[in-house]
CSV table of C-alpha atoms in Angstrom, one decimal:
chain,number,residue,atom,x,y,z
A,1,MET,CA,-0.4,14.2,26.7
A,2,ALA,CA,-2.9,12.4,28.8
A,3,ALA,CA,-4.4,9.3,27.3
A,4,ALA,CA,-7.9,10.8,27.6
A,5,SER,CA,-7.1,13.7,25.4
A,6,MET,CA,-5.5,11.8,22.6
A,7,VAL,CA,-6.7,12.5,19.1
A,8,PHE,CA,-6.7,9.7,16.6
A,9,THR,CA,-6.4,10.6,12.9
A,10,ASP,CA,-5.6,8.7,9.7
A,11,CYS,CA,-1.9,8.6,9.3
A,12,SER,CA,-2.2,7.0,5.9
A,13,SER,CA,-4.1,10.0,4.4
A,14,PRO,CA,-3.0,11.3,1.0
A,15,ALA,CA,-1.3,14.2,2.8
A,16,ALA,CA,0.8,11.9,4.8
A,17,ALA,CA,1.7,9.9,1.7
A,18,ARG,CA,2.8,13.1,-0.1
A,19,LEU,CA,5.1,14.0,2.8
A,20,LEU,CA,6.7,10.6,2.5
A,21,GLN,CA,7.4,11.1,-1.1
A,22,ARG,CA,9.2,14.3,-0.3
A,23,THR,CA,11.7,12.3,1.5
A,24,THR,CA,12.4,9.3,-0.5
A,25,PRO,CA,-18.7,-0.6,-15.0
A,26,LEU,CA,-18.6,-2.1,-11.3
A,27,LEU,CA,-18.1,-5.9,-11.5
A,28,LEU,CA,-19.5,-7.9,-8.7
A,29,ARG,CA,-17.6,-11.2,-9.1
A,30,THR,CA,-16.1,-13.6,-6.6
A,31,ALA,CA,-12.3,-13.7,-6.3
A,32,GLN,CA,-12.4,-17.2,-7.7
A,33,ASN,CA,-14.2,-16.1,-10.9
A,34,ALA,CA,-11.8,-13.8,-12.6
A,35,VAL,CA,-12.9,-11.9,-15.7
A,36,VAL,CA,-10.5,-11.0,-18.6
A,37,PHE,CA,-11.4,-7.8,-20.4
A,38,PRO,CA,-11.1,-8.4,-24.1
A,39,ARG,CA,-11.3,-4.9,-25.5
A,40,ARG,CA,-8.6,-2.3,-25.5
A,41,LEU,CA,-9.5,1.4,-25.1
A,42,LEU,CA,-9.1,2.6,-28.7
A,43,ASN,CA,-10.7,6.0,-28.5
A,44,PRO,CA,-10.5,7.6,-25.1
A,45,PRO,CA,-12.6,10.7,-24.5
A,46,ARG,CA,-11.0,13.8,-26.0
A,47,SER,CA,-10.8,15.6,-22.7
A,48,LEU,CA,-8.4,12.9,-21.3
A,49,SER,CA,-4.7,13.2,-21.5
A,50,ILE,CA,-3.4,9.6,-21.5
A,51,HIS,CA,0.4,8.8,-21.3
A,52,SER,CA,2.1,5.5,-21.1
A,53,SER,CA,5.6,4.5,-20.5
A,54,SER,CA,7.5,1.2,-20.3
A,55,SER,CA,11.0,0.2,-19.6
A,56,SER,CA,13.4,-1.9,-21.6
A,57,PRO,CA,14.7,-5.3,-20.5
A,58,SER,CA,18.0,-3.6,-19.8
A,59,GLN,CA,16.5,-1.9,-16.8
A,60,LEU,CA,15.4,-5.1,-15.2
A,61,SER,CA,17.4,-6.5,-12.3
A,62,SER,CA,17.7,-10.1,-11.3
A,63,ALA,CA,16.2,-12.1,-8.4
A,64,SER,CA,14.4,-15.3,-7.6
A,65,ILE,CA,10.7,-15.8,-8.1
A,66,VAL,CA,8.9,-19.1,-8.7
A,67,ASN,CA,5.2,-18.3,-8.9
A,68,GLU,CA,2.5,-15.6,-8.8
A,69,LYS,CA,2.7,-15.5,-5.0
A,70,LEU,CA,6.1,-13.9,-5.4
A,71,GLU,CA,7.8,-16.5,-3.3
A,72,LYS,CA,11.0,-15.5,-1.6
A,73,SER,CA,14.2,-17.5,-1.1
A,74,ASP,CA,14.5,-19.3,2.2
A,75,THR,CA,17.1,-16.8,3.4
A,76,LYS,CA,15.7,-14.5,6.0
A,77,LEU,CA,17.0,-11.0,6.6
A,78,GLU,CA,18.9,-10.4,9.8
A,79,ILE,CA,17.7,-7.7,12.1
A,80,VAL,CA,20.6,-5.2,12.6
A,81,ASN,CA,20.5,-2.8,15.5
A,82,LYS,CA,16.8,-3.6,16.1
A,83,ARG,CA,16.0,-1.9,12.8
A,84,LEU,CA,13.4,-3.4,10.4
A,85,ASP,CA,14.7,-1.9,7.2
A,86,GLY,CA,11.8,-1.4,4.9
A,87,LYS,CA,13.9,0.3,2.3
A,88,LYS,CA,16.2,-2.7,2.0
A,89,VAL,CA,13.4,-5.2,1.9
A,90,ALA,CA,11.5,-3.1,-0.8
A,91,GLU,CA,14.7,-3.1,-2.9
A,92,LYS,CA,14.8,-6.9,-2.8
A,93,ILE,CA,11.2,-7.2,-3.7
A,94,ARG,CA,11.6,-4.8,-6.6
A,95,GLY,CA,14.4,-7.1,-7.9
A,96,GLU,CA,12.2,-10.1,-7.6
A,97,ILE,CA,9.4,-8.3,-9.5
A,98,ALA,CA,11.7,-7.2,-12.2
A,99,GLU,CA,12.8,-10.7,-13.0
A,100,GLU,CA,9.3,-12.1,-13.0
A,101,VAL,CA,8.1,-9.3,-15.3
A,102,LEU,CA,10.9,-10.1,-17.7
A,103,ARG,CA,10.1,-13.9,-17.5
A,104,MET,CA,6.5,-13.1,-18.3
A,105,LYS,CA,7.4,-10.9,-21.2
A,106,ASP,CA,9.7,-13.5,-22.7
A,107,ALA,CA,7.2,-16.4,-22.3
A,108,ILE,CA,3.9,-14.9,-23.4
A,109,GLY,CA,4.7,-11.3,-24.7
A,110,VAL,CA,2.7,-9.6,-21.9
A,111,VAL,CA,4.0,-6.7,-19.8
A,112,PRO,CA,2.0,-5.8,-16.6
A,113,GLY,CA,0.4,-2.4,-16.8
A,114,LEU,CA,-0.5,0.0,-14.1
A,115,ALA,CA,-2.9,3.0,-14.7
A,116,VAL,CA,-3.1,6.1,-12.5
A,117,ILE,CA,-5.9,8.7,-12.7
A,118,LEU,CA,-4.9,12.1,-11.4
A,119,VAL,CA,-7.5,14.9,-11.1
A,120,GLY,CA,-6.3,18.5,-10.7
A,121,ASP,CA,-2.9,20.2,-10.5
A,122,ARG,CA,-1.9,19.6,-6.9
A,123,GLU,CA,1.9,19.6,-6.9
A,124,GLU,CA,2.1,17.0,-4.1
A,125,SER,CA,-0.2,14.6,-5.9
A,126,ALA,CA,1.6,15.0,-9.2
A,127,THR,CA,4.9,14.3,-7.4
A,128,TYR,CA,3.4,11.1,-5.8
A,129,VAL,CA,2.2,9.9,-9.2
A,130,SER,CA,5.6,10.6,-10.7
A,131,LYS,CA,7.2,8.4,-7.9
A,132,LYS,CA,4.8,5.6,-8.8
A,133,LYS,CA,5.7,5.9,-12.5
A,134,GLU,CA,9.4,5.8,-11.6
A,135,ALA,CA,8.9,2.7,-9.5
A,136,CYS,CA,7.1,1.0,-12.5
A,137,GLU,CA,10.0,1.8,-14.8
A,138,VAL,CA,12.6,0.3,-12.5
A,139,VAL,CA,10.8,-3.1,-12.6
A,140,GLY,CA,9.6,-3.0,-16.2
A,141,ILE,CA,5.9,-2.4,-15.6
A,142,THR,CA,4.2,-0.2,-18.1
A,143,SER,CA,2.6,2.8,-16.6
A,144,PHE,CA,-0.5,4.7,-17.9
A,145,GLU,CA,-1.7,8.1,-16.7
A,146,VAL,CA,-4.8,10.1,-17.2
A,147,HIS,CA,-4.6,13.6,-16.0
A,148,LEU,CA,-7.9,15.6,-15.8
A,149,PRO,CA,-8.3,19.3,-14.8
A,150,GLU,CA,-9.5,20.2,-11.4
A,151,ASN,CA,-12.9,21.3,-12.7
A,152,ALA,CA,-13.5,18.0,-14.6
A,153,THR,CA,-16.9,16.3,-14.0
A,154,GLU,CA,-17.2,13.1,-12.0
A,155,GLN,CA,-18.5,11.5,-15.2
A,156,LYS,CA,-15.2,12.2,-16.9
A,157,VAL,CA,-13.4,10.3,-14.2
A,158,LEU,CA,-15.8,7.4,-14.4
A,159,GLU,CA,-15.2,7.3,-18.2
A,160,ALA,CA,-11.5,7.1,-17.6
A,161,ILE,CA,-12.0,4.3,-15.1
A,162,SER,CA,-14.4,2.4,-17.4
A,163,GLY,CA,-11.8,2.6,-20.2
A,164,PHE,CA,-9.0,1.2,-18.1
A,165,ASN,CA,-11.4,-1.5,-16.7
A,166,GLU,CA,-11.8,-2.7,-20.3
A,167,ASP,CA,-8.2,-2.2,-21.5
A,168,PRO,CA,-6.4,-5.6,-21.6
A,169,ALA,CA,-3.0,-3.8,-21.4
A,170,VAL,CA,-4.0,-2.5,-18.0
A,171,HIS,CA,-3.9,-4.9,-15.1
A,172,GLY,CA,-4.0,-2.4,-12.2
A,173,ILE,CA,-5.9,0.9,-11.7
A,174,LEU,CA,-5.6,3.4,-8.9
A,175,VAL,CA,-7.2,6.8,-8.5
A,176,GLN,CA,-4.9,9.3,-6.8
A,177,LEU,CA,-6.4,10.9,-3.8
A,178,PRO,CA,-7.5,13.4,-2.7
A,179,LEU,CA,-10.2,14.1,-5.3
A,180,PRO,CA,-11.8,17.6,-5.8
A,181,ARG,CA,-14.6,18.2,-3.3
A,182,HIS,CA,-17.3,18.2,-5.9
A,183,MET,CA,-16.7,14.5,-6.6
A,184,ASP,CA,-18.1,11.5,-4.7
A,185,GLU,CA,-14.9,9.6,-3.7
A,186,GLN,CA,-16.7,6.4,-2.8
A,187,ASN,CA,-18.7,6.3,-6.0
A,188,ILE,CA,-15.5,6.8,-8.0
A,189,LEU,CA,-13.4,4.2,-6.1
A,190,ASN,CA,-16.2,1.6,-6.4
A,191,ALA,CA,-16.2,2.0,-10.1
A,192,VAL,CA,-12.7,0.5,-10.4
A,193,SER,CA,-13.0,-3.2,-11.3
A,194,SER,CA,-12.4,-5.4,-8.2
A,195,GLU,CA,-10.1,-7.5,-10.4
A,196,LYS,CA,-7.9,-4.5,-11.2
A,197,ASP,CA,-8.2,-2.8,-7.8
A,198,VAL,CA,-4.5,-2.9,-6.9
A,199,ASP,CA,-5.1,-0.6,-4.0
A,200,GLY,CA,-7.3,-3.3,-2.5
A,201,PHE,CA,-10.1,-1.0,-1.3
A,202,HIS,CA,-13.0,-2.3,-3.4
A,203,PRO,CA,-15.8,-3.4,-1.0
A,204,LEU,CA,-15.6,-6.9,-2.6
A,205,ASN,CA,-11.9,-7.2,-1.9
A,206,ILE,CA,-12.3,-5.9,1.7
A,207,GLY,CA,-15.3,-8.2,2.2
A,208,CYS,CA,-13.4,-11.3,1.1
A,209,LEU,CA,-10.4,-10.3,3.3
A,210,ALA,CA,-12.8,-10.2,6.3
A,211,MET,CA,-14.3,-13.7,5.6
A,212,ARG,CA,-12.7,-17.0,6.4
A,213,GLY,CA,-12.3,-19.2,3.4
A,214,ARG,CA,-12.5,-16.3,0.9
A,215,GLU,CA,-9.6,-14.8,-0.9
A,216,PRO,CA,-9.6,-11.2,-2.2
A,217,PHE,CA,-8.1,-10.3,-5.5
A,218,PHE,CA,-5.9,-7.8,-3.7
A,219,VAL,CA,-4.9,-6.8,-0.2
A,220,PRO,CA,-4.4,-3.1,0.6
A,221,CYS,CA,-0.7,-2.1,0.0
A,222,THR,CA,0.3,-0.6,3.3
A,223,PRO,CA,-1.2,-3.4,5.5
A,224,LYS,CA,0.3,-6.0,3.2
A,225,GLY,CA,3.6,-4.3,3.4
A,226,CYS,CA,3.5,-4.4,7.3
A,227,ILE,CA,2.9,-8.2,7.2
A,228,GLU,CA,5.5,-8.8,4.5
A,229,LEU,CA,8.1,-7.0,6.7
A,230,LEU,CA,7.4,-9.4,9.5
A,231,HIS,CA,7.7,-12.4,7.1
A,232,ARG,CA,10.9,-11.3,5.5
A,233,TYR,CA,12.5,-10.9,9.0
A,234,ASP,CA,11.1,-14.3,10.0
A,235,ILE,CA,9.2,-12.7,12.9
A,236,PRO,CA,6.5,-15.2,14.2
A,237,ILE,CA,2.9,-14.0,14.2
A,238,LYS,CA,0.9,-17.1,14.9
A,239,GLY,CA,-0.3,-17.2,18.5
A,240,LYS,CA,1.1,-13.8,19.3
A,241,ARG,CA,-0.8,-11.0,20.8
A,242,ALA,CA,-1.1,-8.1,18.5
A,243,VAL,CA,-2.4,-4.6,19.1
A,244,VAL,CA,-3.3,-2.3,16.2
A,245,ILE,CA,-3.5,1.4,17.0
A,246,GLY,CA,-6.0,3.0,14.8
A,247,ARG,CA,-9.0,1.7,12.9
A,248,SER,CA,-8.9,3.5,9.5
A,249,ASN,CA,-10.2,1.8,6.4
A,250,ILE,CA,-6.8,2.3,4.8
A,251,VAL,CA,-4.5,0.7,7.4
A,252,GLY,CA,-6.0,-0.1,10.8
A,253,MET,CA,-8.9,-2.3,9.8
A,254,PRO,CA,-7.3,-4.3,7.0
A,255,VAL,CA,-4.0,-4.9,8.9
A,256,ALA,CA,-6.1,-6.2,11.8
A,257,LEU,CA,-7.8,-8.6,9.4
A,258,LEU,CA,-4.5,-9.7,8.0
A,259,LEU,CA,-3.1,-10.4,11.5
A,260,GLN,CA,-6.2,-12.5,12.3
A,261,ARG,CA,-5.5,-14.5,9.1
A,262,GLU,CA,-2.0,-15.1,10.5
A,263,ASP,CA,-3.6,-16.6,13.7
A,264,ALA,CA,-2.6,-13.7,15.9
A,265,THR,CA,-4.9,-12.6,18.8
A,266,VAL,CA,-5.8,-9.1,17.8
A,267,SER,CA,-7.0,-6.0,19.7
A,268,ILE,CA,-7.7,-2.6,18.2
A,269,VAL,CA,-7.0,0.6,20.1
A,270,HIS,CA,-8.9,3.7,19.0
A,271,SER,CA,-10.1,7.1,20.1
A,272,ARG,CA,-12.7,5.6,22.5
A,273,THR,CA,-10.4,3.1,24.1
A,274,LYS,CA,-9.8,3.6,27.8
A,275,ASN,CA,-6.3,3.3,29.1
A,276,PRO,CA,-4.8,2.4,25.7
A,277,GLU,CA,-1.3,2.2,27.1
A,278,GLU,CA,-2.3,-0.8,29.2
A,279,LEU,CA,-3.5,-2.8,26.2
A,280,ILE,CA,-0.5,-1.8,24.1
A,281,LYS,CA,1.9,-2.9,26.8
A,282,GLN,CA,0.5,-6.5,26.6
A,283,ALA,CA,1.3,-6.8,22.9
A,284,ASP,CA,4.0,-8.9,21.3
A,285,ILE,CA,3.4,-7.0,18.0
A,286,VAL,CA,2.4,-3.4,17.9
A,287,ILE,CA,1.2,-1.7,14.6
A,288,ALA,CA,0.7,2.0,15.0
A,289,ALA,CA,-1.4,3.8,12.5
A,290,VAL,CA,-3.0,6.9,13.9
A,291,GLY,CA,-1.2,9.9,12.5
A,292,GLN,CA,-0.2,11.5,15.8
A,293,ALA,CA,3.5,12.3,16.2
A,294,ASN,CA,5.3,10.3,19.0
A,295,MET,CA,2.1,9.2,20.6
A,296,VAL,CA,3.3,5.8,21.7
A,297,LYS,CA,5.9,6.2,24.4
A,298,GLY,CA,8.6,3.7,25.2
A,299,SER,CA,7.0,2.9,28.6
A,300,TRP,CA,3.9,1.7,26.7
A,301,VAL,CA,6.0,-1.0,24.9
A,302,LYS,CA,6.3,-4.5,26.3
A,303,PRO,CA,10.0,-5.6,26.6
A,304,GLY,CA,10.9,-7.6,23.5
A,305,ALA,CA,7.9,-6.5,21.5
A,306,VAL,CA,8.1,-5.9,17.7
A,307,VAL,CA,6.9,-2.4,16.7
A,308,ILE,CA,5.7,-1.5,13.1
A,309,ASP,CA,5.2,2.3,12.9
A,310,VAL,CA,3.0,3.3,10.0
A,311,GLY,CA,2.7,7.0,11.0
A,312,ILE,CA,4.4,9.7,9.2
A,313,ASN,CA,4.1,13.1,10.8
A,314,PRO,CA,5.9,16.4,10.1
A,315,ILE,CA,7.2,18.2,13.2
A,316,GLU,CA,9.1,21.5,13.3
A,317,ASP,CA,12.8,21.3,13.1
A,318,LYS,CA,14.7,24.5,12.3
A,319,THR,CA,17.9,22.7,11.7
A,320,LYS,CA,16.3,21.2,8.5
A,321,ARG,CA,16.3,23.0,5.2
A,322,SER,CA,12.6,22.2,4.9
A,323,GLY,CA,11.9,23.5,8.4
A,324,PHE,CA,10.5,20.2,9.6
A,325,ARG,CA,11.4,16.5,9.9
A,326,LEU,CA,9.3,13.4,9.8
A,327,VAL,CA,8.5,11.2,12.7
A,328,GLY,CA,6.2,8.2,13.3
A,329,ASP,CA,3.4,7.6,15.7
A,330,VAL,CA,5.9,5.9,18.1
A,331,CYS,CA,8.6,7.7,20.0
A,332,TYR,CA,11.5,5.9,18.2
A,333,LYS,CA,14.3,6.6,20.6
A,334,GLU,CA,12.4,5.4,23.6
A,335,ALA,CA,10.7,2.4,22.0
A,336,LYS,CA,14.0,1.2,20.5
A,337,GLU,CA,15.4,0.7,23.9
A,338,ILE,CA,12.6,-1.6,24.9
A,339,ALA,CA,11.5,-3.4,21.7
A,340,SER,CA,13.3,-6.3,20.0
A,341,ALA,CA,12.7,-4.7,16.6
A,342,ILE,CA,11.2,-1.5,15.2
A,343,THR,CA,10.6,0.2,11.9
A,344,PRO,CA,12.3,3.6,11.4
A,345,VAL,CA,10.4,6.7,10.0
A,346,PRO,CA,11.1,7.3,7.2
A,347,GLY,CA,12.6,4.1,5.7
A,348,GLY,CA,10.2,1.6,7.3
A,349,VAL,CA,6.7,1.0,6.0
A,350,GLY,CA,6.7,3.7,3.3
A,351,PRO,CA,9.0,1.9,0.8
A,352,MET,CA,7.0,-1.3,1.4
A,353,THR,CA,3.8,0.4,0.3
A,354,ILE,CA,5.1,1.1,-3.2
A,355,ALA,CA,6.7,-2.4,-3.4
A,356,MET,CA,3.3,-4.0,-2.6
A,357,LEU,CA,1.6,-1.9,-5.3
A,358,LEU,CA,4.0,-3.3,-7.8
A,359,THR,CA,3.5,-6.7,-6.5
A,360,ASN,CA,-0.3,-6.5,-6.7
A,361,THR,CA,0.0,-5.2,-10.4
A,362,LEU,CA,2.2,-8.2,-11.2
A,363,ILE,CA,-0.1,-10.7,-9.5
A,364,SER,CA,-3.1,-9.2,-11.4
A,365,ALA,CA,-1.3,-9.6,-14.8
A,366,LYS,CA,-0.4,-13.2,-14.0
A,367,ARG,CA,-3.9,-14.0,-12.9
A,368,ILE,CA,-5.6,-12.4,-15.9
A,369,HIS,CA,-3.3,-14.2,-18.3
A,370,ASN,CA,-3.2,-17.5,-16.4
A,371,PHE,CA,0.6,-17.3,-16.2
A,372,HIS,CA,2.5,-19.3,-13.6
């Protein structure tokens, strides 16, 4: 495919997220002025179906965490066969979260809570929500769910969000996408309190992320997972040249901002970029997030570069029971021969996204309750 004809899409769309799972009141506050919501939702609207679940201490695994930043031990993971193993790193992070959740419960009697709002009966969305609930159970986080019918009004969704905003047992809120077409997605997402916006997409959080000297309450989960992978493998970012392929609000834009915060020199390649392969070949770190199968060829990769592949794309494969297999935005076999390290698809960035969602929920609970 010629560079001029490349089509850039958003690889982190809800559809892509669902494919991954098959395989494995608005508050304008600064991030330094957190608000604690004192009132629990006692009488939710009758049309809502609210469920909650929590796990027992016996389900919690051990690890080492010393503060709300979820600090790791000094032991860095070793890169084996050039593979940045997101699944392995995510498992380690879940262990760390589990022990900290248990420590918090024992010390102050508080268990972090994550609320998910699901609208409609899309099987894929329901499966994705189920995966999030399972992840919560593993680490001991209480999960809450509101399930509304497809024809629910936007007001009903806003009521559910308002209830969770004010519920002190809930420390993180996310609205499962996509929403029905008759709803204003931006209006709904903006209604989530910036202090419980564990997806990190509230305008206040993104704005703080973009500004020097400001700290957001939360960083979007997938971009945060990309940077965490680099940290866990002790891959230097400072002073390196990084190229982000894609400029979506979900991955491309926030991960570029995170790389800048790490003192990388950042370029963004998008659908209007001329000769993108020339820019990509100059990069020490490549983060691909465009949603186009095998777009980045091995010949585009600088020898010794580190490649983070956020893409998850189905391609036909008659040898598979499903009739398809999942690949990334980078041609893995080719790039692996050139790069010093690369994430596989699946098993790379995907598991890290869920791990960062749990991390954000824990951080929120600790901040709200001033627990260190």
